[in-house]
Each structure stands twice: as C-alpha cells, then as structure tokens.
PDB file of C-alpha atoms in Angstrom:
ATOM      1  CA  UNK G  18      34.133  58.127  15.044  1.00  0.00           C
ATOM      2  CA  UNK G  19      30.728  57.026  15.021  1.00  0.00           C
ATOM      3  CA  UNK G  20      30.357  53.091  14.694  1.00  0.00           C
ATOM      4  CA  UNK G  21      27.428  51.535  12.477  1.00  0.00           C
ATOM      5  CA  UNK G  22      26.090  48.335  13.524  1.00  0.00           C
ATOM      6  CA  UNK G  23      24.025  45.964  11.507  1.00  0.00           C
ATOM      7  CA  UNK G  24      20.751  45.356  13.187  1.00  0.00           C
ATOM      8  CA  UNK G  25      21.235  41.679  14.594  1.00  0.00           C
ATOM      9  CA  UNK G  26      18.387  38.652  12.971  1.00  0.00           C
ATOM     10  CA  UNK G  27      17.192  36.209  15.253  1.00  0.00           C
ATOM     11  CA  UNK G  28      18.605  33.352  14.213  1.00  0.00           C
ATOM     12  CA  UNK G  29      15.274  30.608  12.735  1.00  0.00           C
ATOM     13  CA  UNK G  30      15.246  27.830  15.514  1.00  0.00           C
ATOM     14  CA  UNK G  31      15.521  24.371  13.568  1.00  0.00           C
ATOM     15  CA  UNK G  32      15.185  22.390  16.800  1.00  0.00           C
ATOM     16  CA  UNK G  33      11.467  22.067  16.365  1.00  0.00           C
ATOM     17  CA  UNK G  34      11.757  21.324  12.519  1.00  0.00           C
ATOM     18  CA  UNK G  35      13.891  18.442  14.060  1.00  0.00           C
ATOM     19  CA  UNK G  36      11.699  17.268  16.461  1.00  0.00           C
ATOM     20  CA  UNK G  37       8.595  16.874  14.033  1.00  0.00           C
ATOM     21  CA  UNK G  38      10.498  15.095  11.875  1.00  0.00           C
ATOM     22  CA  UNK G  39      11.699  12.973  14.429  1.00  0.00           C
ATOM     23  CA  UNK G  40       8.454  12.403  15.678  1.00  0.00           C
ATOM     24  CA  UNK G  41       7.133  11.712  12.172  1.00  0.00           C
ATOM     25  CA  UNK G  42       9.529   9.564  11.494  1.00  0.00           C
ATOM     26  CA  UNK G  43       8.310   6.829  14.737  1.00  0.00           C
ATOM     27  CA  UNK G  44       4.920   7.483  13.464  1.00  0.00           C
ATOM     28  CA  UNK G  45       5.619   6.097  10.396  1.00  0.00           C
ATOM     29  CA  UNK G  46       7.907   2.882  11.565  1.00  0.00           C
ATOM     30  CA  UNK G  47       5.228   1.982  13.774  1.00  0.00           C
ATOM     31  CA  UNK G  48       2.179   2.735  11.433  1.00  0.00           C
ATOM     32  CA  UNK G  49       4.004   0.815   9.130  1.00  0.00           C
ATOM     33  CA  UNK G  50       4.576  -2.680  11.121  1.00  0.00           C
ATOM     34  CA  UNK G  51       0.556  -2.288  12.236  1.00  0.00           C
ATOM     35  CA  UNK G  52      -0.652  -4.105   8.464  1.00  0.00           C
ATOM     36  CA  UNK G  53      -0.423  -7.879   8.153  1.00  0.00           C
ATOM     37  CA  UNK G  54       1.922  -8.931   5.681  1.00  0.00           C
ATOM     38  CA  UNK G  55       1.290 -10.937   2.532  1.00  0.00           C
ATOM     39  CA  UNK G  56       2.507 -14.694   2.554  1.00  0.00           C
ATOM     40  CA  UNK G  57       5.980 -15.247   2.151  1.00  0.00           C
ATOM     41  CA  UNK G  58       5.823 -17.597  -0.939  1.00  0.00           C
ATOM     42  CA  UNK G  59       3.659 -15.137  -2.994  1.00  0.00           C
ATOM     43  CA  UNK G  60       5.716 -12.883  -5.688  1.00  0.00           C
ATOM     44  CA  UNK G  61       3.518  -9.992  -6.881  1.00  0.00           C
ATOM     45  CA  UNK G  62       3.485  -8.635 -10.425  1.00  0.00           C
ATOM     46  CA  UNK G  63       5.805  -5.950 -11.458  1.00  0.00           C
ATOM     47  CA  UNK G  64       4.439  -2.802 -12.708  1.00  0.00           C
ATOM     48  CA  UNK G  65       6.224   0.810 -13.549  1.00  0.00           C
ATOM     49  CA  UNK G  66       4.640   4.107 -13.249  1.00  0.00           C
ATOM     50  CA  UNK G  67       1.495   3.429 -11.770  1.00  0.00           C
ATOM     51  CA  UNK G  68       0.014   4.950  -8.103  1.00  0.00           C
ATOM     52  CA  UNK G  69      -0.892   2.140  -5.986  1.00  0.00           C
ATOM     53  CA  UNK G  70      -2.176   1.794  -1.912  1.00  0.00           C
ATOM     54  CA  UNK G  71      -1.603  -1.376   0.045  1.00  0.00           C
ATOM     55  CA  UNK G  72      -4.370  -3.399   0.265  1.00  0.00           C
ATOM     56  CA  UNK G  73      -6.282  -3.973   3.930  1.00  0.00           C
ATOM     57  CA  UNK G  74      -8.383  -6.561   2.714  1.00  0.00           C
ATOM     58  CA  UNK G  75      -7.831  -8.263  -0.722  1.00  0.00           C
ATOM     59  CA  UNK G  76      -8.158 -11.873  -2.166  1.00  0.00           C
ATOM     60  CA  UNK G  77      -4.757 -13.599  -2.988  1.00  0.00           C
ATOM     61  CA  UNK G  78      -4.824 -15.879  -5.923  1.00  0.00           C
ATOM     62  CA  UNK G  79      -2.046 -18.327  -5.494  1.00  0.00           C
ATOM     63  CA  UNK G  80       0.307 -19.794  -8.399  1.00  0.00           C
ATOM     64  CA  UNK G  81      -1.475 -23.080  -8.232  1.00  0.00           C
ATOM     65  CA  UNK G  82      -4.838 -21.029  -8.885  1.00  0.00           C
ATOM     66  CA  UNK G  83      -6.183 -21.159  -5.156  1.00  0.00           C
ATOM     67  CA  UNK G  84      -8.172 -18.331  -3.829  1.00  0.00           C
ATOM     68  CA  UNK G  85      -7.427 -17.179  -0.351  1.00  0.00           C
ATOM     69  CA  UNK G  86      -8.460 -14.256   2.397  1.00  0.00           C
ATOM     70  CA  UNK G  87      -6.843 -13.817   5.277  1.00  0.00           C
ATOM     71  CA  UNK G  88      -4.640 -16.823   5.173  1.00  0.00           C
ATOM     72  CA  UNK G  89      -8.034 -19.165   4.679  1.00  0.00           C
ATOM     73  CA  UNK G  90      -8.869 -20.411   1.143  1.00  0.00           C
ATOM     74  CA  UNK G  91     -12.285 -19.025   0.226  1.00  0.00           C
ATOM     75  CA  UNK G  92     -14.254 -19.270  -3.436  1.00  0.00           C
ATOM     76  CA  UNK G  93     -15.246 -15.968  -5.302  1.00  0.00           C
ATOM     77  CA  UNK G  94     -18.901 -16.847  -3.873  1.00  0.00           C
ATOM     78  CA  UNK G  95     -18.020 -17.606   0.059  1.00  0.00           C
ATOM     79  CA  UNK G  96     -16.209 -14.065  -0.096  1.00  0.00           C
ATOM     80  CA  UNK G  97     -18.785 -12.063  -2.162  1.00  0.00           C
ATOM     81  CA  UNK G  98     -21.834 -13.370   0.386  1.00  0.00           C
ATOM     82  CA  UNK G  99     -19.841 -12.463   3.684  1.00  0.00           C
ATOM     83  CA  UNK G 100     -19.428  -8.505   1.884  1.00  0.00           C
ATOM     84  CA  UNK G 101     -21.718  -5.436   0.487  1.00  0.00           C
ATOM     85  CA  UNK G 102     -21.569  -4.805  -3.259  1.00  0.00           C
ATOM     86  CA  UNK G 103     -18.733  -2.806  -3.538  1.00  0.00           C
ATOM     87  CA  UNK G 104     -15.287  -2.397  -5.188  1.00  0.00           C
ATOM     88  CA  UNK G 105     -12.719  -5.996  -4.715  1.00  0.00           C
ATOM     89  CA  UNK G 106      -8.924  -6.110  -4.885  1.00  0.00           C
ATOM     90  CA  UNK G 107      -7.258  -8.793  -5.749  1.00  0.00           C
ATOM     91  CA  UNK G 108      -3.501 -10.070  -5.361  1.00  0.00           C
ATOM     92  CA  UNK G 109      -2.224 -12.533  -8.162  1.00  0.00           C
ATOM     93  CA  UNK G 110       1.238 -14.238  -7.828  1.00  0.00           C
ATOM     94  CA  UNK G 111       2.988 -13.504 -10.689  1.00  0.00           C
ATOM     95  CA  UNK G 112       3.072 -16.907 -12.069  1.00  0.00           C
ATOM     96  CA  UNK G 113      -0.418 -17.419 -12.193  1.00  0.00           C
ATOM     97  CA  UNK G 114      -2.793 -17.649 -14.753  1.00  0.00           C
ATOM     98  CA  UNK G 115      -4.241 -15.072 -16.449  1.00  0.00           C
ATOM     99  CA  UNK G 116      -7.115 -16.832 -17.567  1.00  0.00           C
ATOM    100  CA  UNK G 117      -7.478 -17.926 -14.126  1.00  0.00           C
ATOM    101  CA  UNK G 118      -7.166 -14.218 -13.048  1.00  0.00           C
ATOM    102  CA  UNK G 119      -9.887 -13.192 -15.825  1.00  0.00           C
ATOM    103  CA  UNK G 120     -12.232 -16.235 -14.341  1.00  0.00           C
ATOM    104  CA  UNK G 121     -12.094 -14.877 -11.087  1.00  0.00           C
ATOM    105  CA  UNK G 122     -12.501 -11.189 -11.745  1.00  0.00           C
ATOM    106  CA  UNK G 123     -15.506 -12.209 -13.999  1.00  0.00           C
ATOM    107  CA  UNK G 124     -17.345 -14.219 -10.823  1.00  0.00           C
ATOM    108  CA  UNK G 125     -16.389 -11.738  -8.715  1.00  0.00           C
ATOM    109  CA  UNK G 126     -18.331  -8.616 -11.403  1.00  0.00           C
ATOM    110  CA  UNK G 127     -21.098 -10.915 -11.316  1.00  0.00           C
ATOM    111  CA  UNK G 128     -21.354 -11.781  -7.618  1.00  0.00           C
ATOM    112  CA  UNK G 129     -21.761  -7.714  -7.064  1.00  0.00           C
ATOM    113  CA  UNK G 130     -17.868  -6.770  -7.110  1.00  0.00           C
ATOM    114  CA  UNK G 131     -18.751  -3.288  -8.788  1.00  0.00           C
ATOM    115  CA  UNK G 132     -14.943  -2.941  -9.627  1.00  0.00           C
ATOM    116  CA  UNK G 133     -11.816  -5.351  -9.165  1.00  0.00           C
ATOM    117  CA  UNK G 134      -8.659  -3.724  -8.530  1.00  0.00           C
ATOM    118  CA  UNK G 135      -5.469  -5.991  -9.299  1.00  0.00           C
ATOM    119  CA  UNK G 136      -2.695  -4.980  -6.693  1.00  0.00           C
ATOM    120  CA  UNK G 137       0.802  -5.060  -8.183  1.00  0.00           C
ATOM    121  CA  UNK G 138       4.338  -4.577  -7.139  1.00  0.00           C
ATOM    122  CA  UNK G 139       5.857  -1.323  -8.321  1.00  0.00           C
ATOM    123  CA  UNK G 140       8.901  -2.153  -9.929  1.00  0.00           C
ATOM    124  CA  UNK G 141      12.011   0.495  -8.757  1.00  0.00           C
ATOM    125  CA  UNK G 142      13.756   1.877 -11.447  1.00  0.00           C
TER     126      UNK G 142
END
C-alpha cells in the first residue's frame, strides 16, 4: 500500500515577534520617564476627540493667573524675547480664567507667537 504524506510547513518562528516587542516595550517605559512632568497642583482641561502631543516646552498659566516656564514665573514678554517667532503652547489649569487665557494668547500673537496652541487633557471615554 503506498502511503501519502502531506508535505510538512515550517512552522513561523514567533520568538523574534516576541523579542521586538519586548524590546519595544523598554523603549517606550524609558522614553517615557525621560520628559519632565507638569506640576502636581495643576489640573489640565478636559477635551474628547481631539489628537494632541505632549508639550517639551510650553507656558503654564496657573489658577491664580500666574505665568510660568520651567517651574520659574516668567511674563508673556520675558518668554517671547528669550525665543524666535514661532508657534507657542500653552498649558491652562482648568480653573483659570478664560479671559486671562485670551489676554495672554493675545500678548503672546503680538510679541511674534505666530500660533498658540492650548494643550489639554484628553478625557477617556
């Protein structure tokens, strides 16, 4: 009796799949503890549906209506002279003002911000 046999697959090898991910993975927990974080007491405004990026270097504007950079108050005018015209992003507290916010935004368009992004806090849903 003659015997058929099923050509044999090579079986895929998911041992390097696992290993990229794996090494992805570290990549990202470390990438992800280099940025500074924002100050603890500052609660960001909620937003849904919207694409955002983290911002390296924005101006926080504080509940009370203080401006600060890097953890040092600063005016719209002290940080517009120290940068090239260029686009701005900003970080408002959630219970600040909006006037306050629209004050701000407005010096920093006419100290040669060419843009001002506000940075929000996606809501989950």
């Amino acid at each position: 009796m003659i015997r058929y046999s099923r050509p044999r697959r090579k079986r895929d090898s998911t041992i390097a799949l696992i290993n990229v991910v794996f090494l992805m993975l570290i990549f990202f927990l470390i990438a992800g503890t280099v940025a500074t974080p924002l100050d603890p007491d500052l609660n960001l405004v909620e937003t849904s549906e919207l694409e955002g990026r983290e911002p390296p270097d924005a101006l926080v504007l504080h509940r009370d209506g203080r401006l600060s950079f890097r953890g040092t108050p600063v005016d719209p005018e002290a940080y517009m002279a120290g940068r090239d015209p260029g686009p701005v992003r900003i970080v408002p507290d959630r219970d600040a003002s909006g006037a306050r916010l629209m004050e701000v935004t407005g010096a920093l368009r006419r100290l040669g911000a060419t843009s001002v992004f506000v940075v929000t806090e996606k809501a989950l849903e």
